Short mmCIF file of C-alpha atoms and ligand atoms in Angstrom, two decimals:
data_model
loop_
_atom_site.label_atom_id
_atom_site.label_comp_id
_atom_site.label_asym_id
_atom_site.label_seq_id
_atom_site.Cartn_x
_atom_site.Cartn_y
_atom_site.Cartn_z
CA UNK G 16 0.00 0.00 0.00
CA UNK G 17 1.16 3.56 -0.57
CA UNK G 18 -0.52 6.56 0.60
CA UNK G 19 -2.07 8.85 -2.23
CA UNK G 20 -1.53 11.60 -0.77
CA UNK G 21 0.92 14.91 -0.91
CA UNK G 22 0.78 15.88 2.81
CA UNK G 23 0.65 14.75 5.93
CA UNK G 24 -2.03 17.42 7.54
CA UNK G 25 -4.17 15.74 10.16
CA UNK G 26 -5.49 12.34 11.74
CA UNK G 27 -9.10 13.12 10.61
CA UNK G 28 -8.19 12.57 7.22
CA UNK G 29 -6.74 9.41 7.49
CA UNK G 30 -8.27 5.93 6.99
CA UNK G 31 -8.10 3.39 9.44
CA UNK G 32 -5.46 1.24 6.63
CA UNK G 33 -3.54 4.39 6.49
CA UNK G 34 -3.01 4.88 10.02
CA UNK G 35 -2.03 0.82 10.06
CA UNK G 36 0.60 0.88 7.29
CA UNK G 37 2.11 4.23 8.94
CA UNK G 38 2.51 2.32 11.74
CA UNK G 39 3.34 -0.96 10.69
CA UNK G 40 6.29 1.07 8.69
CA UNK G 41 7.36 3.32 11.66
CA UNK G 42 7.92 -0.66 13.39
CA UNK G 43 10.84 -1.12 10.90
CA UNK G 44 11.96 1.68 11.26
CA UNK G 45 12.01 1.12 14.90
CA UNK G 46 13.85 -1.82 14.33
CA UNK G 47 16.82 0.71 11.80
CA UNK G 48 17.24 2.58 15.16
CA UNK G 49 18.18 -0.28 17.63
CA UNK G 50 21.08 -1.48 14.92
CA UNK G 51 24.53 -0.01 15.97
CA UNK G 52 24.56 1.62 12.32
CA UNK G 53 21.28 3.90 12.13
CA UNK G 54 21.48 5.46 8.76
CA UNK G 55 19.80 4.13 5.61
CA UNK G 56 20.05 5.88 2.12
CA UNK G 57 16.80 5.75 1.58
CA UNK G 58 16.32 9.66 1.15
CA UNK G 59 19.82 10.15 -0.37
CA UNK G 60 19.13 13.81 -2.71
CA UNK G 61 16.06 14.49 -0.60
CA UNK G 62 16.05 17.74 1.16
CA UNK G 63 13.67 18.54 4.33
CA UNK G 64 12.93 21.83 5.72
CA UNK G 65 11.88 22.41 9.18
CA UNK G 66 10.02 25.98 9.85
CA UNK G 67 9.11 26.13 13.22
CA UNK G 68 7.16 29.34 14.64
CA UNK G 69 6.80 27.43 18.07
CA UNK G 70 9.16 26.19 20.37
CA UNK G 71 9.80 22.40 20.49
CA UNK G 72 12.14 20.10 21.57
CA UNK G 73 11.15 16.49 21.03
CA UNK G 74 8.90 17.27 17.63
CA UNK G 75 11.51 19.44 15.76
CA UNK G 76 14.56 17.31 16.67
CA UNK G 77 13.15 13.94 16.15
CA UNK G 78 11.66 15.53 12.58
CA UNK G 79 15.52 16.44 11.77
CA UNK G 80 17.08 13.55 13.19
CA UNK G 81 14.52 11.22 11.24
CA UNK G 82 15.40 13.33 8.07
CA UNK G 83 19.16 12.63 8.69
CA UNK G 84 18.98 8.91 9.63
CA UNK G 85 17.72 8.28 5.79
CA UNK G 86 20.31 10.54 4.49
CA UNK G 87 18.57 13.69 3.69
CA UNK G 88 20.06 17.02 3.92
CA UNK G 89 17.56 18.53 6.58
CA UNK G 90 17.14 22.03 7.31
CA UNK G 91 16.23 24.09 10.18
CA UNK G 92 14.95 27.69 10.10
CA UNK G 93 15.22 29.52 13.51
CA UNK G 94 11.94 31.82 12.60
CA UNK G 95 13.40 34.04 15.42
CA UNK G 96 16.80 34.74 13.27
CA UNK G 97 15.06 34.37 9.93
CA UNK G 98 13.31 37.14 8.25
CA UNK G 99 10.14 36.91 9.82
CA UNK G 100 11.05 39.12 12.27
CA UNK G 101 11.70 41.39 9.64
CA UNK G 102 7.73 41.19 9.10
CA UNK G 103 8.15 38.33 6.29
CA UNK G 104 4.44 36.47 6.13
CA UNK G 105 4.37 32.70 5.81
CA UNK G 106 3.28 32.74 2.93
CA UNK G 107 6.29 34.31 0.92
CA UNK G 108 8.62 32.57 3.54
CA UNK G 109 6.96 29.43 2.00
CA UNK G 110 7.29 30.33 -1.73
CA UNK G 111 11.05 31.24 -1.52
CA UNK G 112 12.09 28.71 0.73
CA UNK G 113 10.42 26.22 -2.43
CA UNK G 114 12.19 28.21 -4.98
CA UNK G 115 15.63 26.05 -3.14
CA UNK G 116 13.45 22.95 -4.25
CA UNK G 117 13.04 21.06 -0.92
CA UNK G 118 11.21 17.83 -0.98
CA UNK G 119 9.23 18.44 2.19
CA UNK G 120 8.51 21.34 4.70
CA UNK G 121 7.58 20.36 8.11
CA UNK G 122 5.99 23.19 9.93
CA UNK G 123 4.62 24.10 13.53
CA UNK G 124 2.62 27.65 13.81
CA UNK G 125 0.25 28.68 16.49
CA UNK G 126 -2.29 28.81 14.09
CA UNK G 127 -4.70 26.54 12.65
CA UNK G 128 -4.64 25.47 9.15
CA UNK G 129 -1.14 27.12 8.07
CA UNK G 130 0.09 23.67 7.04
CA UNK G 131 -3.18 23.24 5.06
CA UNK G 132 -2.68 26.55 3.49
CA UNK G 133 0.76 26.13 2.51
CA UNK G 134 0.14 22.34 1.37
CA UNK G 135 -2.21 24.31 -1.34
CA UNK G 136 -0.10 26.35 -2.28
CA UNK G 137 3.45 24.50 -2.71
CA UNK G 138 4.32 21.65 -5.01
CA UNK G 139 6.33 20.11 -1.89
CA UNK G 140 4.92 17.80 0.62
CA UNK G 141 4.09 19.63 3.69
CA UNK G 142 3.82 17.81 7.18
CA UNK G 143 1.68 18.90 9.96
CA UNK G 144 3.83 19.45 12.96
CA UNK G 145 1.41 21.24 15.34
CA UNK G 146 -0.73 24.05 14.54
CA UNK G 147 -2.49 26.21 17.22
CA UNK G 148 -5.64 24.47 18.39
CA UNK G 149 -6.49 22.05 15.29
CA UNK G 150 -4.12 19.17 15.25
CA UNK G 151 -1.06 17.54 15.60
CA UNK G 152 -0.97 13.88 13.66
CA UNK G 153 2.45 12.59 14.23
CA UNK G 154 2.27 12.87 17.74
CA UNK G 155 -1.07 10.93 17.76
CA UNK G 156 0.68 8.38 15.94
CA UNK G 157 3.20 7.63 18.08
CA UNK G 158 0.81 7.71 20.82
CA UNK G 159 -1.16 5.02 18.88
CA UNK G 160 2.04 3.03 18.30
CA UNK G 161 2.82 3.09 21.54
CA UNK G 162 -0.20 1.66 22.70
CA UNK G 163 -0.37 -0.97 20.02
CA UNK G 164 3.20 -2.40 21.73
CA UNK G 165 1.40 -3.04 24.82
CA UNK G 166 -2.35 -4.10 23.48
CA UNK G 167 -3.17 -6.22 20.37
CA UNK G 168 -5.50 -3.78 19.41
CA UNK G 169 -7.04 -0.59 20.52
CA UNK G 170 -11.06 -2.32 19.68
CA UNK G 171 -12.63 -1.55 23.42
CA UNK G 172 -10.32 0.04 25.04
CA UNK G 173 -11.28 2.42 27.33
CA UNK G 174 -8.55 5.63 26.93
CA UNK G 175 -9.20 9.10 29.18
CA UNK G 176 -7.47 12.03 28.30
CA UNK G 177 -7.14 14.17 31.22
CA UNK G 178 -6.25 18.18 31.50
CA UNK G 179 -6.75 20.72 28.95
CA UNK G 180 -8.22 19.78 26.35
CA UNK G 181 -9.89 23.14 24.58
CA UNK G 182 -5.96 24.22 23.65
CA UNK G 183 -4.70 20.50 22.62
CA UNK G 184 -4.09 19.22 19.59
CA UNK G 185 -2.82 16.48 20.64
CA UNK G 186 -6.19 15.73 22.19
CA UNK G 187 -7.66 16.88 19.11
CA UNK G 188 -5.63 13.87 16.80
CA UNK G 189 -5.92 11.35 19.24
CA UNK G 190 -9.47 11.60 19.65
CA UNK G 191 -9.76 11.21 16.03
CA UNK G 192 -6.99 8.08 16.23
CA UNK G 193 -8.32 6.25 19.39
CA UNK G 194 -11.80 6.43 17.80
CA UNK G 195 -11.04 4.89 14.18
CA UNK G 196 -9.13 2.07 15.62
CA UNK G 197 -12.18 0.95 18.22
CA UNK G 198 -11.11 2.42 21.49
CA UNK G 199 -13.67 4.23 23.90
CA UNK G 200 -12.34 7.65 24.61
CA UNK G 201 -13.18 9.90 28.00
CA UNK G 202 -11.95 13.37 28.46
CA UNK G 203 -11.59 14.78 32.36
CA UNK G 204 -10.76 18.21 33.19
CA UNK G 205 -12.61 21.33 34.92
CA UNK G 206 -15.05 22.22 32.79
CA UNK G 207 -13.13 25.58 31.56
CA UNK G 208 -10.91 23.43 29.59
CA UNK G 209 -13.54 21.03 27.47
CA UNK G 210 -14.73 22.70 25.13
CA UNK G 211 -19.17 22.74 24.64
CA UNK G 212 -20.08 19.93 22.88
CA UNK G 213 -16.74 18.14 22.34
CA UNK G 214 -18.80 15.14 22.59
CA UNK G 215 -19.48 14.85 18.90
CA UNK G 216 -15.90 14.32 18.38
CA UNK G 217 -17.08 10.64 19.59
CA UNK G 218 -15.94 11.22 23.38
CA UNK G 219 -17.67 10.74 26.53
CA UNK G 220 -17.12 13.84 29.43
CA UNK G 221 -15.94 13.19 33.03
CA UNK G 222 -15.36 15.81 34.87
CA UNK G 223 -14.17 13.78 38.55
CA UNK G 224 -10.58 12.45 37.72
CA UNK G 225 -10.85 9.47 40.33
CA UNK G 226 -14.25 8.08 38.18
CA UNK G 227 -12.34 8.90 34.49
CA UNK G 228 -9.41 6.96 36.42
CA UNK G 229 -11.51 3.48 36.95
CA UNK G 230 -11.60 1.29 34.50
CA UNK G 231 -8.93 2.79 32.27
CA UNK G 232 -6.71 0.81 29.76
CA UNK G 233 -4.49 3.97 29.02
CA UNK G 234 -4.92 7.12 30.92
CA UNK G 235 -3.07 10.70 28.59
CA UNK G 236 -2.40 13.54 31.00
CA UNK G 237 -2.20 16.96 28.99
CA UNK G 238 0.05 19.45 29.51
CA UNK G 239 -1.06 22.74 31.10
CA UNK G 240 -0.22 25.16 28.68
CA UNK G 241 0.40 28.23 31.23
CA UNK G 242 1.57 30.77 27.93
CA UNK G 243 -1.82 30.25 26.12
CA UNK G 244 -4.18 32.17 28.48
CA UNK G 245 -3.65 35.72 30.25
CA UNK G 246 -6.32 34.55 32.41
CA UNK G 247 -5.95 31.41 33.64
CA UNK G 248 -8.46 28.95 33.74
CA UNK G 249 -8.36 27.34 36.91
CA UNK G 250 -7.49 29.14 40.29
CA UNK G 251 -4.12 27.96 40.86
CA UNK G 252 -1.63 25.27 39.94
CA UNK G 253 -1.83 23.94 43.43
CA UNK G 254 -5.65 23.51 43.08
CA UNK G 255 -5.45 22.19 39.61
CA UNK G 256 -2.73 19.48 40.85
CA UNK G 257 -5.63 18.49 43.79
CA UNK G 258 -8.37 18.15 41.56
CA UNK G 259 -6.76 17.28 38.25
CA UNK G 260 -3.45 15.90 38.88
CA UNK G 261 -2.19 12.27 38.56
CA UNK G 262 -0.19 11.06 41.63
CA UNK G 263 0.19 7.82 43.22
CA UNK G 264 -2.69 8.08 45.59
CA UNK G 265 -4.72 8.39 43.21
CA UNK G 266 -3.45 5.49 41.04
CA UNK G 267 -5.01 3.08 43.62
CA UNK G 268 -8.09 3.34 42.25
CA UNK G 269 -6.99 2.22 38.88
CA UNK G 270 -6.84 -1.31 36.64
CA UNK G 271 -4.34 -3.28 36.80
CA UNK G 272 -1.72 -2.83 33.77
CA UNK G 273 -2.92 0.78 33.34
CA UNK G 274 -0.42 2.65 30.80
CA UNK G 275 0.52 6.49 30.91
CA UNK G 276 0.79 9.04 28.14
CA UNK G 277 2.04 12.50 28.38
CA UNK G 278 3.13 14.07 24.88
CA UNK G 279 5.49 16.15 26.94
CA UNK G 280 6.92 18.94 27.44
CA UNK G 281 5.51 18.25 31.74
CA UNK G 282 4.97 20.37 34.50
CA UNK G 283 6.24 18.01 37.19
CA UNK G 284 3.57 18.29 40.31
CA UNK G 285 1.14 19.68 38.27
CA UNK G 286 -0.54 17.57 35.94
CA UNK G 287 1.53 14.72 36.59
CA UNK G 288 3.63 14.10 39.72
CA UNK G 289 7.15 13.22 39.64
CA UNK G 290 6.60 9.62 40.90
CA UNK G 291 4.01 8.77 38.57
CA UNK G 292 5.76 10.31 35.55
CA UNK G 293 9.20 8.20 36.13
CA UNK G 294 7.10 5.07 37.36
CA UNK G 295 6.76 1.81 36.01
CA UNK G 296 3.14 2.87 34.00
CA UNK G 297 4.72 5.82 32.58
CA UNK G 298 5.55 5.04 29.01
CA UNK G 299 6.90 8.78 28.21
CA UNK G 300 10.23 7.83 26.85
CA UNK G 301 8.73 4.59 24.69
CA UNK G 302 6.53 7.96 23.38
CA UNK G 303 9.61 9.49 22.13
CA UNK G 304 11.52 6.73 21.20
CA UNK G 305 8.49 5.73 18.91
CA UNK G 306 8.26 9.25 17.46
CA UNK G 307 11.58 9.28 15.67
CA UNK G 308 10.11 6.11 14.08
CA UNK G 309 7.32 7.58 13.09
CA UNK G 310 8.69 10.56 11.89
CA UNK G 311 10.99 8.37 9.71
CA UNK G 312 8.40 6.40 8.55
CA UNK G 313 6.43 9.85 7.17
CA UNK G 314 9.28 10.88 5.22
CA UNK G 315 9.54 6.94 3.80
CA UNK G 316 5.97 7.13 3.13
CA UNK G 317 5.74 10.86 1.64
CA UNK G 318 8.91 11.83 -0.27
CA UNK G 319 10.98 8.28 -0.48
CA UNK G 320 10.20 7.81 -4.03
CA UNK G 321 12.94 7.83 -6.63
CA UNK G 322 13.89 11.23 -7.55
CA UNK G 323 13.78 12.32 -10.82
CA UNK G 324 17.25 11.57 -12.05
CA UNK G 325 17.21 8.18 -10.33
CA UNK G 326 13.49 7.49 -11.44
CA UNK G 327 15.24 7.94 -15.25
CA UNK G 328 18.08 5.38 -14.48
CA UNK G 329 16.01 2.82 -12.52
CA UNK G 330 12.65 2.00 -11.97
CA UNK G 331 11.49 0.40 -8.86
CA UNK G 332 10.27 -2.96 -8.06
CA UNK G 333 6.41 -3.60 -8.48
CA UNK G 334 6.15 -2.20 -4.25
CA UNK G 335 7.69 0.99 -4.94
CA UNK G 336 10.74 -0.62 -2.90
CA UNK G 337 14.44 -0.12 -3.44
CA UNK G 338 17.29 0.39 -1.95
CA UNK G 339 17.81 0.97 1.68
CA UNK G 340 14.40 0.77 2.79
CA UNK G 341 13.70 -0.30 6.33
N1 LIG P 26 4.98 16.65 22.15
C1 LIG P 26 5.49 17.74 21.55
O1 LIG P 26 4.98 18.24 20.53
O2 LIG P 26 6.62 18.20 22.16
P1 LIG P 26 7.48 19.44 21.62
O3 LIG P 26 6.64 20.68 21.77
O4 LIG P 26 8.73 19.46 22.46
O5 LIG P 26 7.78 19.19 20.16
#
């Protein structure tokens, strides 16, 4: 299977056999980044550009270090040193930087729909690497991955996602990603932070933690994202760790085998306490382990075709598949 499409751009668009051969793939590549020698050629002559207008750690370096494990030449602009500050919009940042011919452009901006825009206007493939409020896929599908490594299959199982949700994306994708592959999905948080009739998303609404708690498979804490809001919407971060925050006491209440998400960055003793976030049901580091392979994966998927001048000298087997693929 290949996926027909240009750019990666959200989870909602996806099929169910599209999010399944991303992750199948992003397993192989898993398997390229536990050999002693991690690089592949598969993107040899492949360039990728990442444009970030947010701050990120885990998203923007595992995007570059995916590009450079396939052997692409991979880019990153600094928007703060580039000439956006010079009052540059994105969309004639876009056009010149595709005027250098990259293959891809992987972009984060706080608002919605920039990738989409961009992914209409460029020839390039453009991934989706958070923007503002909408969406952020490749973090829901490592999420999903990550899951799958500890369950079969995500049919029936009961996920919560806890905290707040009316800024997340990442709530936003994996709501969309839980629900195609089967799994029952909660949300818990005070009331300021889930959004009026969220529900039609395909989630139920808990607003007491210790009842969302009980009979979860997989429990996703969400960052509190303290520079969104001038007014904050809950009282303070001590109150919001009481009522909302995950700690050990309150893990008595739950199943057996329960797992633990956080797409990171976390506020240690607020949302999550230190204790439960290095514990044995935290699977935050699988998370980013599983997002490089993901990320890899995307680029396979997207832009790993023969280039031009190779496509001339060589076609590729009946798959698509050729040299140096996972
Ligand atoms: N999970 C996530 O998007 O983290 P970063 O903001 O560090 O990329």
């Amino acid at each position: 299977m290949k996926l027909k499409r240009k750019d990666l751009l959200s989870i909602e668009e996806l099929s169910v056999e599209e999010i399944s051969f991303i992750i199948e793939t992003a397993r192989s590549f898993k398997r390229v980044n536990e050999r002693d020698i991690k690089k592949v050629p598969t993107l040899r002559g492949k360039t990728v550009i990442n444009l970030f207008y947010e701050p990120s750690t885990r998203t923007r370096t595992s995007f570059e270090i995916a590009a450079k494990r396939m052997s692409a030449d991979a880019i990153n602009i600094s928007v703060s040193q580039s000439s956006v500050k010079k009052g540059e919009t994105l969309k004639d940042t876009a056009l010149n930087l595709e005027a250098m011919r990259p293959d891809c452009i992987v972009l984060r901006h706080a608002s919605s729909g920039a990738p989409a825009m961009l992914a209409e206007l460029l020839d390039c493939s453009v991934i989706n690497a958070g923007d503002g409020m909408h969406e952020h896929p490749s973090q829901a599908l490592l999420d999903m991955m990550t899951v799958l490594e500890r369950f079969d299959s995500l049919e029936g199982l009961n996920i919560t996602i806890v905290g707040d949700v009316s800024h997340s994306r990442v709530a936003r994708s994996n709501i969309y990603g839980f629900n195609k592959l089967g799994a029952n999905v909660t949300l818990c948080g005070p009331p300021t932070m889930i959004p009026h009739g969220i529900e039609e998303m395909g989630a139920t609404v808990e607003y007491d933690l210790d009842r969302a708690i009980r009979g979860a498979d997989v429990i996703m804490m969400l960052r509190i994202q303290l520079e969104r809001d001038r007014v904050p919407l809950f009282p303070t971060a001590r109150e919001y760790a009481d009522r909302y925050g995950l700690n050990l006491k309150r893990l008595k209440g739950a199943k057996e085998g329960l797992l633990i998400l956080h797409p990171g960055p976390i506020n240690r003793g607020v949302e999550i306490s230190p204790e439960v976030a290095d514990g044995p049901y935290s699977l935050l580091i699988d998370q980013v382990t599983n997002g490089l392979a993901v990320r890899m994966a995307l680029f396979y998927i997207l832009i790993g075709g023969p280039s031009e001048s190779e496509h001339e000298a060589e076609e590729p087997d009946s798959n698509g598949k050729e040299r140096g693929t996972a």
